PDB file of C-alpha atoms in Angstrom:
ATOM      1  CA  MET A   1      87.932  69.288 130.519  1.00  0.00           C
ATOM      2  CA  ALA A   2      88.008  73.075 131.021  1.00  0.00           C
ATOM      3  CA  ILE A   3      90.232  75.022 128.740  1.00  0.00           C
ATOM      4  CA  ASP A   4      92.276  77.819 130.214  1.00  0.00           C
ATOM      5  CA  ILE A   5      91.829  80.913 128.059  1.00  0.00           C
ATOM      6  CA  ARG A   6      95.408  81.848 128.864  1.00  0.00           C
ATOM      7  CA  ASP A   7      96.579  78.675 127.151  1.00  0.00           C
ATOM      8  CA  LEU A   8      94.625  79.612 124.061  1.00  0.00           C
ATOM      9  CA  ASP A   9      96.272  83.059 124.039  1.00  0.00           C
ATOM     10  CA  ILE A  10      99.681  81.463 124.276  1.00  0.00           C
ATOM     11  CA  LEU A  11      98.833  79.011 121.486  1.00  0.00           C
ATOM     12  CA  ALA A  12      97.535  81.835 119.244  1.00  0.00           C
ATOM     13  CA  GLU A  13     100.682  83.891 119.862  1.00  0.00           C
ATOM     14  CA  GLU A  14     102.858  80.904 118.896  1.00  0.00           C
ATOM     15  CA  VAL A  15     100.855  80.251 115.677  1.00  0.00           C
ATOM     16  CA  LEU A  16     101.225  83.913 114.715  1.00  0.00           C
ATOM     17  CA  ARG A  17     104.933  83.819 115.467  1.00  0.00           C
ATOM     18  CA  ARG A  18     105.478  80.789 113.249  1.00  0.00           C
ATOM     19  CA  LEU A  19     103.036  81.779 110.397  1.00  0.00           C
ATOM     20  CA  PRO A  20     105.429  83.936 108.329  1.00  0.00           C
ATOM     21  CA  ARG A  21     107.803  81.041 107.598  1.00  0.00           C
ATOM     22  CA  PHE A  22     104.975  79.094 106.024  1.00  0.00           C
ATOM     23  CA  ILE A  23     103.768  81.887 103.790  1.00  0.00           C
ATOM     24  CA  LYS A  24     105.208  81.713 100.277  1.00  0.00           C
ATOM     25  CA  ILE A  25     105.982  85.014  98.520  1.00  0.00           C
ATOM     26  CA  PRO A  26     106.580  85.429  94.789  1.00  0.00           C
ATOM     27  CA  VAL A  27     110.116  86.291  93.715  1.00  0.00           C
ATOM     28  CA  GLU A  28     111.090  88.431  90.693  1.00  0.00           C
ATOM     29  CA  ALA A  29     114.514  89.047  89.217  1.00  0.00           C
ATOM     30  CA  SER A  30     115.235  92.569  88.013  1.00  0.00           C
ATOM     31  CA  GLY A  31     117.777  93.244  85.340  1.00  0.00           C
ATOM     32  CA  ARG A  32     119.759  96.418  84.716  1.00  0.00           C
ATOM     33  CA  HIS A  33     117.446  99.328  83.951  1.00  0.00           C
ATOM     34  CA  VAL A  34     117.026 103.112  83.938  1.00  0.00           C
ATOM     35  CA  HIS A  35     114.427 105.349  85.457  1.00  0.00           C
ATOM     36  CA  LEU A  36     114.333 108.864  83.909  1.00  0.00           C
ATOM     37  CA  LYS A  37     113.209 112.260  85.079  1.00  0.00           C
ATOM     38  CA  ARG A  38     111.320 114.532  82.699  1.00  0.00           C
ATOM     39  CA  GLU A  39     114.334 116.653  81.834  1.00  0.00           C
ATOM     40  CA  HIS A  40     116.333 113.677  80.724  1.00  0.00           C
ATOM     41  CA  VAL A  41     113.465 112.177  78.707  1.00  0.00           C
ATOM     42  CA  ASP A  42     113.389 115.404  76.769  1.00  0.00           C
ATOM     43  CA  LEU A  43     117.158 115.494  76.233  1.00  0.00           C
ATOM     44  CA  LEU A  44     117.363 111.820  75.165  1.00  0.00           C
ATOM     45  CA  PHE A  45     114.217 111.507  73.104  1.00  0.00           C
ATOM     46  CA  GLY A  46     112.990 114.975  72.240  1.00  0.00           C
ATOM     47  CA  LYS A  47     111.066 117.790  73.940  1.00  0.00           C
ATOM     48  CA  GLY A  48     107.695 116.570  75.307  1.00  0.00           C
ATOM     49  CA  TYR A  49     108.411 112.922  74.355  1.00  0.00           C
ATOM     50  CA  GLU A  50     106.246 110.307  76.145  1.00  0.00           C
ATOM     51  CA  LEU A  51     107.686 106.954  77.054  1.00  0.00           C
ATOM     52  CA  THR A  52     105.976 104.054  75.265  1.00  0.00           C
ATOM     53  CA  PRO A  53     104.621 101.350  77.589  1.00  0.00           C
ATOM     54  CA  LYS A  54     105.471  97.772  76.395  1.00  0.00           C
ATOM     55  CA  ARG A  55     104.055  95.764  79.262  1.00  0.00           C
ATOM     56  CA  ASP A  56     102.977  96.202  82.841  1.00  0.00           C
ATOM     57  CA  LEU A  57     105.276  95.155  85.732  1.00  0.00           C
ATOM     58  CA  SER A  58     104.123  93.446  88.967  1.00  0.00           C
ATOM     59  CA  GLN A  59     104.151  96.697  90.904  1.00  0.00           C
ATOM     60  CA  PRO A  60     100.982  98.711  90.116  1.00  0.00           C
ATOM     61  CA  GLY A  61     101.503 101.566  87.780  1.00  0.00           C
ATOM     62  CA  GLN A  62     105.079 100.492  86.758  1.00  0.00           C
ATOM     63  CA  TYR A  63     105.824  99.380  83.260  1.00  0.00           C
ATOM     64  CA  LEU A  64     108.600  98.301  80.924  1.00  0.00           C
ATOM     65  CA  CYS A  65     109.045 100.774  78.067  1.00  0.00           C
ATOM     66  CA  GLU A  66     109.739 100.146  74.348  1.00  0.00           C
ATOM     67  CA  GLU A  67     112.687 102.526  74.528  1.00  0.00           C
ATOM     68  CA  ARG A  68     116.217 101.337  75.119  1.00  0.00           C
ATOM     69  CA  LEU A  69     119.389 103.136  76.091  1.00  0.00           C
ATOM     70  CA  THR A  70     123.122 102.670  76.290  1.00  0.00           C
ATOM     71  CA  LEU A  71     125.257 103.181  79.412  1.00  0.00           C
ATOM     72  CA  LYS A  72     128.811 104.438  78.856  1.00  0.00           C
ATOM     73  CA  THR A  73     131.894 104.998  80.989  1.00  0.00           C
ATOM     74  CA  ASP A  74     135.622 105.326  80.158  1.00  0.00           C
ATOM     75  CA  LYS A  75     135.968 101.581  80.869  1.00  0.00           C
ATOM     76  CA  GLY A  76     132.977 100.088  79.213  1.00  0.00           C
ATOM     77  CA  ILE A  77     129.641 100.167  77.476  1.00  0.00           C
ATOM     78  CA  LEU A  78     126.255  98.378  78.138  1.00  0.00           C
ATOM     79  CA  LYS A  79     123.849  98.557  75.214  1.00  0.00           C
ATOM     80  CA  ASN A  80     120.056  97.774  75.030  1.00  0.00           C
ATOM     81  CA  VAL A  81     119.408  98.739  78.589  1.00  0.00           C
ATOM     82  CA  ALA A  82     115.687  98.742  79.610  1.00  0.00           C
ATOM     83  CA  VAL A  83     113.845 101.900  80.559  1.00  0.00           C
ATOM     84  CA  LEU A  84     111.016 101.646  83.173  1.00  0.00           C
ATOM     85  CA  GLY A  85     108.134 104.072  83.508  1.00  0.00           C
ATOM     86  CA  PRO A  86     106.597 106.253  84.556  1.00  0.00           C
ATOM     87  CA  VAL A  87     108.866 109.354  84.658  1.00  0.00           C
ATOM     88  CA  ARG A  88     110.451 109.879  88.143  1.00  0.00           C
ATOM     89  CA  LYS A  89     111.612 112.809  90.162  1.00  0.00           C
ATOM     90  CA  ASP A  90     115.254 111.764  89.758  1.00  0.00           C
ATOM     91  CA  THR A  91     117.056 109.712  87.145  1.00  0.00           C
ATOM     92  CA  GLN A  92     118.319 106.446  88.521  1.00  0.00           C
ATOM     93  CA  VAL A  93     120.333 103.670  86.986  1.00  0.00           C
ATOM     94  CA  GLU A  94     120.058 100.269  88.644  1.00  0.00           C
ATOM     95  CA  LEU A  95     122.898  97.720  87.965  1.00  0.00           C
ATOM     96  CA  SER A  96     124.030  94.446  89.416  1.00  0.00           C
ATOM     97  CA  LEU A  97     127.522  94.359  91.024  1.00  0.00           C
ATOM     98  CA  THR A  98     128.740  92.402  87.980  1.00  0.00           C
ATOM     99  CA  ASP A  99     127.457  95.216  85.663  1.00  0.00           C
ATOM    100  CA  ALA A 100     129.124  97.812  87.796  1.00  0.00           C
ATOM    101  CA  MET A 101     132.398  96.016  87.708  1.00  0.00           C
ATOM    102  CA  SER A 102     132.264  95.657  83.950  1.00  0.00           C
ATOM    103  CA  LEU A 103     131.704  99.372  83.618  1.00  0.00           C
ATOM    104  CA  GLY A 104     134.297 100.361  86.267  1.00  0.00           C
ATOM    105  CA  VAL A 105     131.567 102.089  88.283  1.00  0.00           C
ATOM    106  CA  ASP A 106     131.801 102.207  92.095  1.00  0.00           C
ATOM    107  CA  ALA A 107     127.985 101.859  92.526  1.00  0.00           C
ATOM    108  CA  PRO A 108     126.880 101.642  96.192  1.00  0.00           C
ATOM    109  CA  VAL A 109     124.266  99.174  97.455  1.00  0.00           C
ATOM    110  CA  LYS A 110     121.334 101.423  98.361  1.00  0.00           C
ATOM    111  CA  GLU A 111     117.593 101.505  98.652  1.00  0.00           C
ATOM    112  CA  SER A 112     115.963 102.327  95.366  1.00  0.00           C
ATOM    113  CA  GLY A 113     115.255 106.102  95.333  1.00  0.00           C
ATOM    114  CA  ASP A 114     118.248 106.941  97.497  1.00  0.00           C
ATOM    115  CA  ILE A 115     120.786 108.257  95.090  1.00  0.00           C
ATOM    116  CA  THR A 116     122.732 110.611  97.393  1.00  0.00           C
ATOM    117  CA  GLY A 117     126.486 110.060  96.986  1.00  0.00           C
ATOM    118  CA  SER A 118     125.945 107.375  94.295  1.00  0.00           C
ATOM    119  CA  ALA A 119     127.925 106.889  91.093  1.00  0.00           C
ATOM    120  CA  SER A 120     128.113 108.872  87.848  1.00  0.00           C
ATOM    121  CA  ILE A 121     127.503 107.569  84.310  1.00  0.00           C
ATOM    122  CA  THR A 122     126.662 108.718  80.762  1.00  0.00           C
ATOM    123  CA  ILE A 123     123.339 107.681  79.340  1.00  0.00           C
ATOM    124  CA  VAL A 124     123.166 107.550  75.524  1.00  0.00           C
ATOM    125  CA  SER A 125     120.262 107.477  73.065  1.00  0.00           C
ATOM    126  CA  ALA A 126     120.102 107.794  69.267  1.00  0.00           C
ATOM    127  CA  LEU A 127     119.493 111.532  69.714  1.00  0.00           C
ATOM    128  CA  GLY A 128     122.066 112.421  72.299  1.00  0.00           C
ATOM    129  CA  GLU A 129     123.553 111.771  75.655  1.00  0.00           C
ATOM    130  CA  VAL A 130     123.262 112.863  79.299  1.00  0.00           C
ATOM    131  CA  LYS A 131     125.935 112.592  81.945  1.00  0.00           C
ATOM    132  CA  ILE A 132     124.497 112.231  85.467  1.00  0.00           C
ATOM    133  CA  GLY A 133     126.696 113.185  88.364  1.00  0.00           C
ATOM    134  CA  GLU A 134     125.019 110.659  90.621  1.00  0.00           C
ATOM    135  CA  GLY A 135     122.226 108.128  90.310  1.00  0.00           C
ATOM    136  CA  VAL A 136     123.930 104.786  89.684  1.00  0.00           C
ATOM    137  CA  ILE A 137     123.192 102.224  92.404  1.00  0.00           C
ATOM    138  CA  VAL A 138     123.033  98.539  93.091  1.00  0.00           C
ATOM    139  CA  ALA A 139     119.502  98.201  94.516  1.00  0.00           C
ATOM    140  CA  MET A 140     119.182  96.498  97.914  1.00  0.00           C
ATOM    141  CA  ARG A 141     117.265  93.193  97.638  1.00  0.00           C
ATOM    142  CA  HIS A 142     113.841  94.001  99.052  1.00  0.00           C
ATOM    143  CA  LEU A 143     110.326  92.816  99.826  1.00  0.00           C
ATOM    144  CA  HIS A 144     107.402  94.957  98.571  1.00  0.00           C
ATOM    145  CA  ALA A 145     104.420  94.383 100.812  1.00  0.00           C
ATOM    146  CA  THR A 146     100.925  95.683 101.191  1.00  0.00           C
ATOM    147  CA  PRO A 147      99.993  96.768 104.740  1.00  0.00           C
ATOM    148  CA  LYS A 148      97.656  93.801 105.095  1.00  0.00           C
ATOM    149  CA  ASP A 149     100.326  91.308 103.959  1.00  0.00           C
ATOM    150  CA  ALA A 150     102.901  93.028 106.167  1.00  0.00           C
ATOM    151  CA  VAL A 151     100.736  92.201 109.222  1.00  0.00           C
ATOM    152  CA  LEU A 152     100.465  88.536 108.172  1.00  0.00           C
ATOM    153  CA  LEU A 153     104.180  88.348 107.575  1.00  0.00           C
ATOM    154  CA  GLY A 154     105.027  90.074 110.827  1.00  0.00           C
ATOM    155  CA  VAL A 155     107.087  92.828 109.276  1.00  0.00           C
ATOM    156  CA  LYS A 156     106.944  96.573 109.055  1.00  0.00           C
ATOM    157  CA  ASP A 157     108.341  99.284 106.710  1.00  0.00           C
ATOM    158  CA  LYS A 158     112.167  99.570 106.753  1.00  0.00           C
ATOM    159  CA  ASP A 159     112.705  96.290 108.583  1.00  0.00           C
ATOM    160  CA  LEU A 160     115.721  94.235 107.515  1.00  0.00           C
ATOM    161  CA  ILE A 161     114.825  90.542 107.344  1.00  0.00           C
ATOM    162  CA  SER A 162     116.237  87.226 106.147  1.00  0.00           C
ATOM    163  CA  ILE A 163     114.408  85.245 103.442  1.00  0.00           C
ATOM    164  CA  ARG A 164     114.856  81.756 102.000  1.00  0.00           C
ATOM    165  CA  ILE A 165     114.692  81.556  98.239  1.00  0.00           C
ATOM    166  CA  HIS A 166     113.215  78.195  97.226  1.00  0.00           C
ATOM    167  CA  GLY A 167     115.127  78.088  93.876  1.00  0.00           C
ATOM    168  CA  LEU A 168     117.067  75.337  92.155  1.00  0.00           C
ATOM    169  CA  ARG A 169     119.956  76.212  94.510  1.00  0.00           C
ATOM    170  CA  PRO A 170     118.029  77.317  97.757  1.00  0.00           C
ATOM    171  CA  VAL A 171     119.767  80.080  99.657  1.00  0.00           C
ATOM    172  CA  ILE A 172     119.059  82.391 102.506  1.00  0.00           C
ATOM    173  CA  PHE A 173     119.515  86.103 101.797  1.00  0.00           C
ATOM    174  CA  GLU A 174     120.087  88.436 104.770  1.00  0.00           C
ATOM    175  CA  ASP A 175     119.508  92.226 104.923  1.00  0.00           C
ATOM    176  CA  VAL A 176     116.360  92.187 102.767  1.00  0.00           C
ATOM    177  CA  LEU A 177     114.706  95.575 103.008  1.00  0.00           C
ATOM    178  CA  VAL A 178     111.033  95.651 103.719  1.00  0.00           C
ATOM    179  CA  ARG A 179     109.026  98.365 101.922  1.00  0.00           C
ATOM    180  CA  VAL A 180     105.308  98.630 102.845  1.00  0.00           C
ATOM    181  CA  SER A 181     102.700 100.680 100.935  1.00  0.00           C
ATOM    182  CA  GLU A 182      99.164 100.465  99.699  1.00  0.00           C
ATOM    183  CA  LYS A 183     100.654 101.053  96.254  1.00  0.00           C
ATOM    184  CA  TYR A 184     102.587  97.835  96.253  1.00  0.00           C
ATOM    185  CA  SER A 185     101.990  94.223  95.292  1.00  0.00           C
ATOM    186  CA  THR A 186     103.681  91.747  97.674  1.00  0.00           C
ATOM    187  CA  THR A 187     106.779  90.476  95.905  1.00  0.00           C
ATOM    188  CA  VAL A 188     110.458  89.883  96.672  1.00  0.00           C
ATOM    189  CA  HIS A 189     112.834  91.692  94.259  1.00  0.00           C
ATOM    190  CA  ILE A 190     116.395  90.429  93.636  1.00  0.00           C
ATOM    191  CA  ASP A 191     118.915  91.324  90.893  1.00  0.00           C
ATOM    192  CA  TYR A 192     120.380  88.936  88.353  1.00  0.00           C
ATOM    193  CA  ASP A 193     123.517  88.252  90.329  1.00  0.00           C
ATOM    194  CA  GLU A 194     121.359  87.031  93.201  1.00  0.00           C
ATOM    195  CA  ALA A 195     118.995  85.232  90.802  1.00  0.00           C
ATOM    196  CA  ASN A 196     121.860  83.226  89.329  1.00  0.00           C
ATOM    197  CA  ALA A 197     123.178  82.409  92.825  1.00  0.00           C
ATOM    198  CA  CYS A 198     119.839  80.773  93.826  1.00  0.00           C
ATOM    199  CA  GLY A 199     118.907  79.223  90.534  1.00  0.00           C
ATOM    200  CA  TYR A 200     115.966  81.473  90.031  1.00  0.00           C
ATOM    201  CA  ARG A 201     113.293  80.603  87.516  1.00  0.00           C
ATOM    202  CA  PRO A 202     109.851  82.250  86.872  1.00  0.00           C
ATOM    203  CA  GLY A 203     107.545  81.039  89.569  1.00  0.00           C
ATOM    204  CA  THR A 204     110.252  80.813  92.282  1.00  0.00           C
ATOM    205  CA  MET A 205     108.952  81.519  95.789  1.00  0.00           C
ATOM    206  CA  ALA A 206     110.473  82.791  99.029  1.00  0.00           C
ATOM    207  CA  SER A 207     109.598  82.595 102.723  1.00  0.00           C
ATOM    208  CA  ILE A 208     110.756  84.690 105.702  1.00  0.00           C
ATOM    209  CA  VAL A 209     113.299  83.077 107.984  1.00  0.00           C
ATOM    210  CA  LYS A 210     113.346  85.882 110.533  1.00  0.00           C
TER     211      LYS A 210
END
């Protein structure tokens, strides 16, 4: 029986359309942390101080530092807050909504790196403190993807998608920001509020719903 090439094209298109929902993506939960610019590293730890890598993170070139900081407002304090390296162009504090509420901070939900119009806070070390006028955000849940994986997943940079988290309490998260770069490793990032909601454990996977 002859096969119509058009039927094969239709079948291939349907396979590609359905493929993303079957691809499992690693999920990571990100706790409260601080990214520092050079000026603030100097003020908090001493002129010319270099942050001390403790362990590498999943995203290439990113690492957890040995250093810890305290976050302070008129309404509360959070101690032992992680510092992530390397040094960035702008200082940024990433909190969960629960953290923000405990500190009385009106932190907007934003893409990491976008601190315009975000909240203020005081960052404290053993040597001193720095008050930033803006920089406190609740990071949008997001998918880091390599360009190759983005093609397989049928997504592009800045897309907003829905994903199913296959945790102990499976849930679908909407408005997941896609970030595509050769510098990334393909991973879904959620914060601890979201991790608790879905029963996250190390090894949890996700798949794209739409």
